[in-house]
Amino acid sequence: MNPTTASSPAPDTHTACRLDLALVIPTFNERGNIAELIRRLDLTLQGLHWEAIFVDDDSPDGTADLVRSFARRDTRIRVIQRIGRRGLASACTEGILSSSAEVVGVMDADLQHDETILPQMLDRLRREVLDIVIGTRNAVGGSMGDFASHRVLLSRLGHKLSRAVCSCDLSDPMSGYFLVTRSFFTEVVHNLQGTGFKILVDIFASSPRPVRFGEVGYCFRTRQHGASKLDVNTGVEYLFLVLNKFLGATIPARFVMFSLVGAIGIATHLLALTTLLYGVHENFFVAQALATYVAMTGNFFINNMVTYRDRSLRGGRLVTGLASFWIACSFGAWANVTFAHVLLVEGHPWYLAGLAGIIISSVWNYSISNLFTWQKKRDDSFVIEPIEADLLQTDTLD
Ligand SMILES: Nc1nc2c(ncn2[C@@H]2O[C@H](COP(=O)(O)OP(=O)(O)O)[C@@H](O)[C@H]2O)c(=O)[nH]1
Ligand SMILES: [Mg+2]
């Protein structure tokens, strides 16, 4: 055999053209927008080598199947269908990693992002040698369009919070529309938290160096088909992201959230105690004991909804979870009082003794709850049961 034959390059039919741009489009129930989005991308990206990777979390409306039907006719279209998973940020990361393009863009599928600015964004990225170019609603040429006023408010609040972790002065850190170079994404990808909606904040907060970024204004459009997936959970996930990035490796964000819920428990306790003493005329000992369990129960449900929303207990497990939480917190309360008492007897000031007791019981309650009440699920990703979309396992918050 001729050795040169074995090492000769693949025939031309198999050589890929160099991609100018890969667009990653996360989708959940976006069937009504797919055809129009592909049509618009085809129109606006004329003359460029591009691909569009739809990352769909097994949408019940069959978005992935529809994208696949386009992909059969157009090799620029691809779909990644994730089973038993939910999460916009992780969908974007997986889409970006699945492509070999040197420049990757992230945009929504719902046509709210103005695709006509894509060539301008790409041009700036290349000409000014930037790491990221962001489509912004809050700079020259940009606007929030007819975005609902409560959403504008939420966006501003999120913007303010992002300042705690992003050192750059971004006009629209809440944007989900940007282009990023492969080399920069590779620098940050292992530091990403990868949860929630706000991947841009995650990227900026994860960068080990100042980010070279540019912005291009655009007018945010109104959604025509389908509904927004933003909900209370999205807000909680964003809080976790900011907390995690702010605290770094020092204190787990979940512990901070758990302690904040504990502080709410004090208010619940005092409210229940007052009601029992003055409303029901219960004696103090009984009222205090009952108020303690009312506060624990309140904390359990808030933690289940917020702190451990990714491991949230339902049905029968809610009852056993509550029982284990009661037991854990009862020991915590006992440790609190005992430890504080010992310190007081040793001559430490009452406020230090009290604080030390609170810290001991918080750490205890958190550790035991983590281990027993909301223990991490085993990796059961291969056991797929027909579950409702909102019960799907979201990507972990840790
Ligand atoms: N893969 C995936 N995509 C999602 C998820 N949640 C939202 N998306 C997509 O992310 C984009 C932005 O979501 P959207 O609900 O429009 O957010 P809004 O514009 O802030 O109201 C849309 O293309 C959604 O279909 C998710 O959990 N997984
Ligand atoms: Mg949208």
Tab-separated table of C-alpha atoms and ligand atoms in Angstrom:
chain	number	residue	atom	x	y	z
A	1	MET	CA	0.000	0.000	0.000
A	2	ASN	CA	1.270	3.425	-0.834
A	3	PRO	CA	1.925	5.206	2.514
A	4	THR	CA	0.998	8.573	1.045
A	5	THR	CA	-2.468	7.259	0.298
A	6	ALA	CA	-3.085	6.388	3.959
A	7	SER	CA	-2.087	9.847	5.204
A	8	SER	CA	-3.675	11.853	2.417
A	9	PRO	CA	-6.273	14.413	3.493
A	10	ALA	CA	-9.922	13.530	3.426
A	11	PRO	CA	-11.674	14.126	0.119
A	12	ASP	CA	-13.106	17.590	-0.407
A	13	THR	CA	-16.645	16.418	0.176
A	14	HIS	CA	-15.794	15.829	3.852
A	15	THR	CA	-13.853	18.986	4.570
A	16	ALA	CA	-15.874	21.433	6.612
A	17	CYS	CA	-16.049	25.081	5.628
A	18	ARG	CA	-14.748	27.400	8.312
A	19	LEU	CA	-17.708	28.661	10.317
A	20	ASP	CA	-17.999	32.409	10.835
A	21	LEU	CA	-20.619	32.044	13.516
A	22	ALA	CA	-22.468	29.391	15.502
A	23	LEU	CA	-25.700	30.500	17.146
A	24	VAL	CA	-26.849	28.653	20.226
A	25	ILE	CA	-30.585	28.941	20.773
A	26	PRO	CA	-32.017	27.499	24.015
A	27	THR	CA	-35.623	26.414	23.635
A	28	PHE	CA	-38.469	25.312	25.811
A	29	ASN	CA	-41.887	25.201	24.137
A	30	GLU	CA	-40.989	27.488	21.255
A	31	ARG	CA	-42.593	25.529	18.418
A	32	GLY	CA	-44.487	28.557	17.117
A	33	ASN	CA	-41.295	30.603	16.639
A	34	ILE	CA	-38.881	28.145	15.014
A	35	ALA	CA	-39.791	28.486	11.320
A	36	GLU	CA	-39.809	32.276	11.410
A	37	LEU	CA	-36.522	32.448	13.329
A	38	ILE	CA	-34.738	30.177	10.830
A	39	ARG	CA	-36.165	32.208	7.940
A	40	ARG	CA	-34.903	35.453	9.478
A	41	LEU	CA	-31.450	34.045	10.251
A	42	ASP	CA	-31.146	32.819	6.669
A	43	LEU	CA	-32.002	36.299	5.441
A	44	THR	CA	-29.787	38.310	7.758
A	45	LEU	CA	-26.708	36.056	7.689
A	46	GLN	CA	-26.397	35.922	3.887
A	47	GLY	CA	-22.766	35.563	2.823
A	48	LEU	CA	-21.638	34.121	6.166
A	49	HIS	CA	-20.920	30.511	7.073
A	50	TRP	CA	-23.126	29.888	10.074
A	51	GLU	CA	-24.906	27.179	11.994
A	52	ALA	CA	-27.745	27.281	14.492
A	53	ILE	CA	-27.776	24.838	17.391
A	54	PHE	CA	-31.100	24.578	19.154
A	55	VAL	CA	-30.756	23.163	22.669
A	56	ASP	CA	-34.155	21.915	23.671
A	57	ASP	CA	-35.102	20.536	27.071
A	58	ASP	CA	-37.521	17.970	25.682
A	59	SER	CA	-40.304	20.518	25.184
A	60	PRO	CA	-43.740	18.902	25.433
A	61	ASP	CA	-44.862	20.923	22.383
A	62	GLY	CA	-42.424	18.995	20.161
A	63	THR	CA	-39.990	21.854	19.470
A	64	ALA	CA	-37.071	19.414	19.039
A	65	ASP	CA	-38.927	17.332	16.430
A	66	LEU	CA	-39.785	20.440	14.485
A	67	VAL	CA	-36.156	21.642	14.514
A	68	ARG	CA	-35.071	18.167	13.390
A	69	SER	CA	-37.415	18.389	10.419
A	70	PHE	CA	-35.642	21.626	9.385
A	71	ALA	CA	-32.250	20.010	10.028
A	72	ARG	CA	-33.065	17.237	7.542
A	73	ARG	CA	-33.279	19.834	4.796
A	74	ASP	CA	-30.643	22.303	6.003
A	75	THR	CA	-27.273	21.141	7.344
A	76	ARG	CA	-26.767	24.492	9.100
A	77	ILE	CA	-29.460	23.545	11.603
A	78	ARG	CA	-28.838	21.159	14.507
A	79	VAL	CA	-30.699	20.185	17.630
A	80	ILE	CA	-29.578	18.891	21.005
A	81	GLN	CA	-32.497	17.376	22.876
A	82	ARG	CA	-31.864	17.001	26.603
A	83	ILE	CA	-34.007	14.511	28.479
A	84	GLY	CA	-34.954	15.020	32.135
A	85	ARG	CA	-33.073	18.308	32.363
A	86	ARG	CA	-34.069	21.964	32.620
A	87	GLY	CA	-31.942	25.086	32.643
A	88	LEU	CA	-31.270	27.901	30.235
A	89	ALA	CA	-27.662	28.558	31.253
A	90	SER	CA	-26.563	24.919	31.097
A	91	ALA	CA	-28.366	24.539	27.750
A	92	CYS	CA	-26.315	27.464	26.377
A	93	THR	CA	-23.049	26.037	27.712
A	94	GLU	CA	-23.719	22.629	26.192
A	95	GLY	CA	-24.668	24.204	22.868
A	96	ILE	CA	-21.510	26.324	22.778
A	97	LEU	CA	-19.342	23.328	23.628
A	98	SER	CA	-20.971	21.248	20.909
A	99	SER	CA	-19.741	23.610	18.196
A	100	SER	CA	-16.282	24.090	16.745
A	101	ALA	CA	-16.876	27.672	15.573
A	102	GLU	CA	-14.424	30.338	16.749
A	103	VAL	CA	-17.268	32.767	17.428
A	104	VAL	CA	-20.441	31.644	19.152
A	105	GLY	CA	-23.627	33.584	19.763
A	106	VAL	CA	-26.440	33.049	22.231
A	107	MET	CA	-29.924	34.259	21.384
A	108	ASP	CA	-33.504	33.503	22.394
A	109	ALA	CA	-35.825	31.592	20.098
A	110	ASP	CA	-38.829	33.804	20.679
A	111	LEU	CA	-37.833	36.537	18.163
A	112	GLN	CA	-37.488	39.138	20.945
A	113	HIS	CA	-33.818	39.581	20.018
A	114	ASP	CA	-33.329	41.581	16.845
A	115	GLU	CA	-31.357	39.243	14.573
A	116	THR	CA	-30.558	42.019	12.080
A	117	ILE	CA	-27.786	43.358	14.346
A	118	LEU	CA	-25.878	40.044	14.224
A	119	PRO	CA	-23.555	41.090	11.332
A	120	GLN	CA	-22.750	44.332	13.161
A	121	MET	CA	-22.029	42.441	16.395
A	122	LEU	CA	-19.746	40.030	14.542
A	123	ASP	CA	-17.977	42.880	12.806
A	124	ARG	CA	-17.265	44.677	16.112
A	125	LEU	CA	-16.031	41.507	17.751
A	126	ARG	CA	-13.528	40.918	14.968
A	127	ARG	CA	-12.488	44.510	14.220
A	128	GLU	CA	-11.995	45.607	17.844
A	129	VAL	CA	-10.570	42.239	18.967
A	130	LEU	CA	-13.106	41.822	21.765
A	131	ASP	CA	-14.033	38.852	23.946
A	132	ILE	CA	-17.766	39.521	23.940
A	133	VAL	CA	-20.230	41.745	22.104
A	134	ILE	CA	-23.575	42.173	23.839
A	135	GLY	CA	-26.898	43.063	22.281
A	136	THR	CA	-28.109	45.735	24.703
A	137	ARG	CA	-31.456	47.370	25.327
A	138	ASN	CA	-30.043	50.160	27.469
A	139	ALA	CA	-27.533	51.949	25.255
A	140	VAL	CA	-27.651	54.112	22.123
A	141	GLY	CA	-29.980	52.510	19.582
A	142	GLY	CA	-31.525	50.213	22.172
A	143	SER	CA	-34.833	50.143	24.000
A	144	MET	CA	-36.978	47.865	26.138
A	145	GLY	CA	-39.748	48.154	23.521
A	146	ASP	CA	-43.135	47.232	24.961
A	147	PHE	CA	-41.657	45.114	27.736
A	148	ALA	CA	-44.097	44.992	30.699
A	149	SER	CA	-43.234	47.603	33.335
A	150	HIS	CA	-42.820	44.995	36.092
A	151	ARG	CA	-40.299	43.141	33.898
A	152	VAL	CA	-38.376	46.389	33.298
A	153	LEU	CA	-38.283	46.900	37.067
A	154	LEU	CA	-37.055	43.345	37.656
A	155	SER	CA	-34.400	43.830	34.997
A	156	ARG	CA	-33.183	47.014	36.721
A	157	LEU	CA	-33.092	45.245	40.072
A	158	GLY	CA	-31.106	42.385	38.544
A	159	HIS	CA	-28.773	44.942	36.961
A	160	LYS	CA	-28.098	46.562	40.358
A	161	LEU	CA	-27.453	43.179	41.991
A	162	SER	CA	-25.053	42.188	39.219
A	163	ARG	CA	-22.755	45.052	40.239
A	164	ALA	CA	-21.813	43.037	43.323
A	165	VAL	CA	-20.095	40.459	41.107
A	166	CYS	CA	-19.353	42.126	37.746
A	167	SER	CA	-16.575	44.677	37.823
A	168	CYS	CA	-17.453	46.036	34.322
A	169	ASP	CA	-19.989	48.736	33.713
A	170	LEU	CA	-22.418	46.802	31.530
A	171	SER	CA	-25.528	48.619	30.337
A	172	ASP	CA	-27.580	45.397	30.094
A	173	PRO	CA	-26.115	42.523	32.111
A	174	MET	CA	-29.546	40.832	32.042
A	175	SER	CA	-29.254	40.424	28.270
A	176	GLY	CA	-29.389	36.902	26.902
A	177	TYR	CA	-28.104	38.061	23.518
A	178	PHE	CA	-24.360	38.112	22.888
A	179	LEU	CA	-21.464	36.835	20.823
A	180	VAL	CA	-18.402	35.387	22.516
A	181	THR	CA	-15.083	34.139	21.192
A	182	ARG	CA	-14.302	30.481	21.669
A	183	SER	CA	-10.954	31.303	23.304
A	184	PHE	CA	-12.562	33.524	25.948
A	185	PHE	CA	-15.361	31.059	26.621
A	186	THR	CA	-12.760	28.340	27.124
A	187	GLU	CA	-11.063	30.562	29.724
A	188	VAL	CA	-14.239	30.888	31.809
A	189	VAL	CA	-16.226	27.733	31.202
A	190	HIS	CA	-14.829	25.767	34.139
A	191	ASN	CA	-15.674	28.592	36.551
A	192	LEU	CA	-19.281	28.960	35.434
A	193	GLN	CA	-22.000	28.173	37.900
A	194	GLY	CA	-24.143	27.050	34.987
A	195	THR	CA	-27.548	27.465	36.618
A	196	GLY	CA	-30.429	29.835	36.052
A	197	PHE	CA	-31.256	32.295	33.290
A	198	LYS	CA	-28.471	34.830	33.449
A	199	ILE	CA	-25.481	33.276	31.758
A	200	LEU	CA	-23.971	36.651	30.817
A	201	VAL	CA	-23.598	37.682	34.476
A	202	ASP	CA	-22.150	34.230	35.175
A	203	ILE	CA	-19.581	34.674	32.379
A	204	PHE	CA	-18.482	38.136	33.543
A	205	ALA	CA	-18.347	37.092	37.202
A	206	SER	CA	-16.327	33.986	36.285
A	207	SER	CA	-13.669	35.708	34.226
A	208	PRO	CA	-10.177	35.579	35.720
A	209	ARG	CA	-9.282	38.850	33.934
A	210	PRO	CA	-10.968	42.078	32.756
A	211	VAL	CA	-13.311	41.289	29.874
A	212	ARG	CA	-12.903	43.152	26.582
A	213	PHE	CA	-16.496	43.802	25.656
A	214	GLY	CA	-18.554	45.912	23.276
A	215	GLU	CA	-22.264	46.665	23.072
A	216	VAL	CA	-24.687	47.078	20.186
A	217	GLY	CA	-28.110	48.587	20.866
A	218	TYR	CA	-31.335	46.972	19.712
A	219	CYS	CA	-35.029	47.308	20.406
A	220	PHE	CA	-36.437	44.398	22.421
A	221	ARG	CA	-39.429	42.929	20.617
A	222	THR	CA	-42.669	41.609	22.031
A	223	ARG	CA	-43.185	37.863	22.100
A	224	GLN	CA	-45.751	36.746	19.505
A	225	HIS	CA	-45.957	33.001	20.198
A	226	GLY	CA	-45.559	30.958	23.372
A	227	ALA	CA	-45.011	32.272	26.886
A	228	SER	CA	-42.098	33.498	28.984
A	229	LYS	CA	-40.520	30.891	31.258
A	230	LEU	CA	-39.391	33.454	33.788
A	231	ASP	CA	-40.880	32.738	37.206
A	232	VAL	CA	-40.109	33.007	40.923
A	233	ASN	CA	-37.592	30.165	40.587
A	234	THR	CA	-35.662	32.177	38.051
A	235	GLY	CA	-35.331	34.999	40.582
A	236	VAL	CA	-34.169	32.596	43.287
A	237	GLU	CA	-31.610	31.046	40.946
A	238	TYR	CA	-30.304	34.485	40.104
A	239	LEU	CA	-29.943	35.304	43.828
A	240	PHE	CA	-27.990	32.072	44.247
A	241	LEU	CA	-25.753	32.950	41.324
A	242	VAL	CA	-24.912	36.397	42.709
A	243	LEU	CA	-24.437	35.030	46.240
A	244	ASN	CA	-22.217	32.184	45.035
A	245	LYS	CA	-20.049	34.472	42.954
A	246	PHE	CA	-19.897	37.092	45.694
A	247	LEU	CA	-18.952	34.652	48.445
A	248	GLY	CA	-16.565	32.655	46.260
A	249	ALA	CA	-15.426	29.474	47.956
A	250	THR	CA	-15.698	30.918	51.487
A	251	ILE	CA	-19.303	30.201	52.527
A	252	PRO	CA	-21.830	28.163	50.511
A	253	ALA	CA	-24.610	30.390	49.130
A	254	ARG	CA	-27.110	27.751	50.236
A	255	PHE	CA	-25.980	28.163	53.835
A	256	VAL	CA	-26.493	31.953	53.601
A	257	MET	CA	-29.983	31.384	52.214
A	258	PHE	CA	-30.709	28.813	54.941
A	259	SER	CA	-29.618	31.325	57.612
A	260	LEU	CA	-31.768	34.078	56.077
A	261	VAL	CA	-34.754	31.749	56.235
A	262	GLY	CA	-33.751	31.059	59.860
A	263	ALA	CA	-33.993	34.803	60.533
A	264	ILE	CA	-37.519	34.811	59.083
A	265	GLY	CA	-38.218	31.979	61.544
A	266	ILE	CA	-37.541	34.332	64.472
A	267	ALA	CA	-40.260	36.696	63.218
A	268	THR	CA	-42.666	33.753	62.711
A	269	HIS	CA	-41.897	32.525	66.215
A	270	LEU	CA	-42.626	35.908	67.840
A	271	LEU	CA	-45.850	36.301	65.854
A	272	ALA	CA	-47.063	32.817	66.844
A	273	LEU	CA	-46.051	33.392	70.485
A	274	THR	CA	-47.933	36.700	70.678
A	275	THR	CA	-51.040	35.140	69.111
A	276	LEU	CA	-50.961	32.162	71.487
A	277	LEU	CA	-50.353	34.308	74.585
A	278	TYR	CA	-52.786	37.134	73.927
A	279	GLY	CA	-55.239	35.634	71.422
A	280	VAL	CA	-55.644	32.115	72.792
A	281	HIS	CA	-54.473	32.882	76.393
A	282	GLU	CA	-52.219	29.846	76.421
A	283	ASN	CA	-49.692	29.515	79.268
A	284	PHE	CA	-46.164	30.634	78.369
A	285	PHE	CA	-44.491	27.211	78.408
A	286	VAL	CA	-47.025	25.646	76.016
A	287	ALA	CA	-47.141	28.794	73.842
A	288	GLN	CA	-43.346	28.875	73.553
A	289	ALA	CA	-43.161	25.177	72.593
A	290	LEU	CA	-45.956	25.527	70.019
A	291	ALA	CA	-44.435	28.714	68.556
A	292	THR	CA	-41.124	26.874	68.150
A	293	TYR	CA	-42.779	24.183	66.012
A	294	VAL	CA	-44.808	26.721	64.037
A	295	ALA	CA	-41.560	28.548	63.190
A	296	MET	CA	-39.759	25.296	62.297
A	297	THR	CA	-42.642	24.231	60.055
A	298	GLY	CA	-42.687	27.627	58.308
A	299	ASN	CA	-38.936	27.432	57.787
A	300	PHE	CA	-39.211	23.906	56.432
A	301	PHE	CA	-41.672	24.953	53.728
A	302	ILE	CA	-39.733	28.095	52.759
A	303	ASN	CA	-36.495	26.114	52.565
A	304	ASN	CA	-38.248	23.462	50.505
A	305	MET	CA	-39.444	26.098	48.036
A	306	VAL	CA	-36.400	28.353	47.952
A	307	THR	CA	-33.184	27.055	49.530
A	308	TYR	CA	-33.610	23.510	48.244
A	309	ARG	CA	-35.836	24.194	45.254
A	310	ASP	CA	-33.668	21.924	43.103
A	311	ARG	CA	-34.239	19.020	45.555
A	312	SER	CA	-37.750	20.031	46.553
A	313	LEU	CA	-39.699	17.327	48.422
A	314	ARG	CA	-43.194	16.394	47.319
A	315	GLY	CA	-45.986	14.004	48.343
A	316	GLY	CA	-45.087	11.499	51.075
A	317	ARG	CA	-41.475	12.683	51.216
A	318	LEU	CA	-42.761	16.043	52.396
A	319	VAL	CA	-44.059	14.427	55.613
A	320	THR	CA	-40.895	12.426	56.362
A	321	GLY	CA	-38.813	15.472	55.442
A	322	LEU	CA	-40.734	17.672	57.878
A	323	ALA	CA	-40.300	15.078	60.645
A	324	SER	CA	-36.533	14.873	60.068
A	325	PHE	CA	-36.330	18.687	59.969
A	326	TRP	CA	-38.183	18.938	63.306
A	327	ILE	CA	-35.814	16.398	64.876
A	328	ALA	CA	-32.691	18.106	63.479
A	329	CYS	CA	-33.812	21.574	64.572
A	330	SER	CA	-34.868	20.349	68.036
A	331	PHE	CA	-31.299	19.129	68.613
A	332	GLY	CA	-30.059	22.427	67.137
A	333	ALA	CA	-32.134	24.423	69.624
A	334	TRP	CA	-30.898	22.257	72.505
A	335	ALA	CA	-27.240	22.705	71.367
A	336	ASN	CA	-27.811	26.454	71.023
A	337	VAL	CA	-29.069	26.896	74.603
A	338	THR	CA	-26.566	24.463	76.152
A	339	PHE	CA	-23.511	25.937	74.428
A	340	ALA	CA	-24.568	29.546	75.136
A	341	HIS	CA	-25.149	28.638	78.792
A	342	VAL	CA	-21.669	27.094	79.125
A	343	LEU	CA	-20.051	30.226	77.649
A	344	LEU	CA	-22.057	32.476	79.963
A	345	VAL	CA	-21.033	30.468	83.021
A	346	GLU	CA	-17.395	30.772	81.881
A	347	GLY	CA	-17.768	34.563	82.082
A	348	HIS	CA	-18.227	35.532	78.414
A	349	PRO	CA	-20.628	38.440	77.713
A	350	TRP	CA	-24.244	37.394	77.109
A	351	TYR	CA	-24.353	38.672	73.509
A	352	LEU	CA	-21.259	36.649	72.511
A	353	ALA	CA	-22.634	33.566	74.240
A	354	GLY	CA	-25.980	34.060	72.461
A	355	LEU	CA	-24.315	34.598	69.062
A	356	ALA	CA	-22.099	31.532	69.479
A	357	GLY	CA	-25.218	29.463	70.289
A	358	ILE	CA	-26.976	30.726	67.165
A	359	ILE	CA	-23.955	29.930	64.960
A	360	ILE	CA	-23.625	26.415	66.409
A	361	SER	CA	-27.306	25.631	65.873
A	362	SER	CA	-27.370	27.159	62.349
A	363	VAL	CA	-24.392	25.102	61.200
A	364	TRP	CA	-25.883	21.989	62.814
A	365	ASN	CA	-29.354	22.514	61.317
A	366	TYR	CA	-27.897	23.212	57.881
A	367	SER	CA	-25.553	20.214	57.903
A	368	ILE	CA	-28.185	17.762	59.078
A	369	SER	CA	-30.818	19.125	56.694
A	370	ASN	CA	-28.361	18.810	53.819
A	371	LEU	CA	-27.506	15.249	54.774
A	372	PHE	CA	-30.928	13.870	55.630
A	373	THR	CA	-33.887	16.129	54.885
A	374	TRP	CA	-32.876	17.353	51.421
A	375	GLN	CA	-30.195	14.842	50.583
A	376	LYS	CA	-28.720	15.063	47.112
A	377	LYS	CA	-30.464	12.774	44.660
A	378	ARG	CA	-28.460	9.901	43.258
A	379	ASP	CA	-27.775	10.292	39.563
A	380	ASP	CA	-30.997	8.865	38.240
A	381	SER	CA	-30.825	10.555	34.880
A	382	PHE	CA	-31.324	7.281	33.066
A	383	VAL	CA	-34.562	6.525	34.858
A	384	ILE	CA	-37.011	8.613	32.878
A	385	GLU	CA	-40.570	8.608	34.028
A	386	PRO	CA	-43.414	10.486	32.372
A	387	ILE	CA	-43.310	13.564	34.569
A	388	GLU	CA	-44.750	16.988	34.112
A	389	ALA	CA	-42.502	19.645	32.655
A	390	ASP	CA	-42.335	21.742	35.813
A	391	LEU	CA	-41.254	18.746	37.882
A	392	LEU	CA	-38.189	18.104	35.740
A	393	GLN	CA	-34.893	18.095	37.571
A	394	THR	CA	-33.373	21.561	37.221
A	395	ASP	CA	-29.643	21.844	37.204
A	396	THR	CA	-28.248	21.919	40.711
A	397	LEU	CA	-27.759	25.218	42.493
A	398	ASP	CA	-24.490	24.313	44.207
B	1	LIG	N1	-33.253	24.717	26.895
B	1	LIG	C1	-33.944	25.570	27.675
B	1	LIG	N2	-34.344	26.756	27.172
B	1	LIG	C2	-35.054	27.577	27.969
B	1	LIG	C3	-35.369	27.261	29.316
B	1	LIG	N3	-36.078	28.290	29.860
B	1	LIG	C4	-36.194	29.207	28.871
B	1	LIG	N4	-35.582	28.797	27.732
B	1	LIG	C5	-35.454	29.496	26.461
B	1	LIG	O1	-34.667	30.660	26.705
B	1	LIG	C6	-35.135	31.740	25.929
B	1	LIG	C7	-35.534	32.899	26.835
B	1	LIG	O2	-36.619	32.512	27.639
B	1	LIG	P1	-37.903	33.415	27.869
B	1	LIG	O3	-38.911	32.577	28.571
B	1	LIG	O4	-38.317	34.058	26.599
B	1	LIG	O5	-37.339	34.519	28.876
B	1	LIG	P2	-37.703	36.066	28.928
B	1	LIG	O6	-37.397	36.625	27.565
B	1	LIG	O7	-36.815	36.596	29.997
B	1	LIG	O8	-39.157	36.142	29.265
B	1	LIG	C8	-36.282	31.212	25.086
B	1	LIG	O9	-35.793	30.813	23.839
B	1	LIG	C9	-36.765	30.009	25.901
B	1	LIG	O10	-37.410	29.020	25.096
B	1	LIG	C10	-34.930	26.003	29.813
B	1	LIG	O11	-35.153	25.631	30.962
B	1	LIG	N5	-34.218	25.206	28.962
B	2	MG	MG	-38.233	35.980	25.800
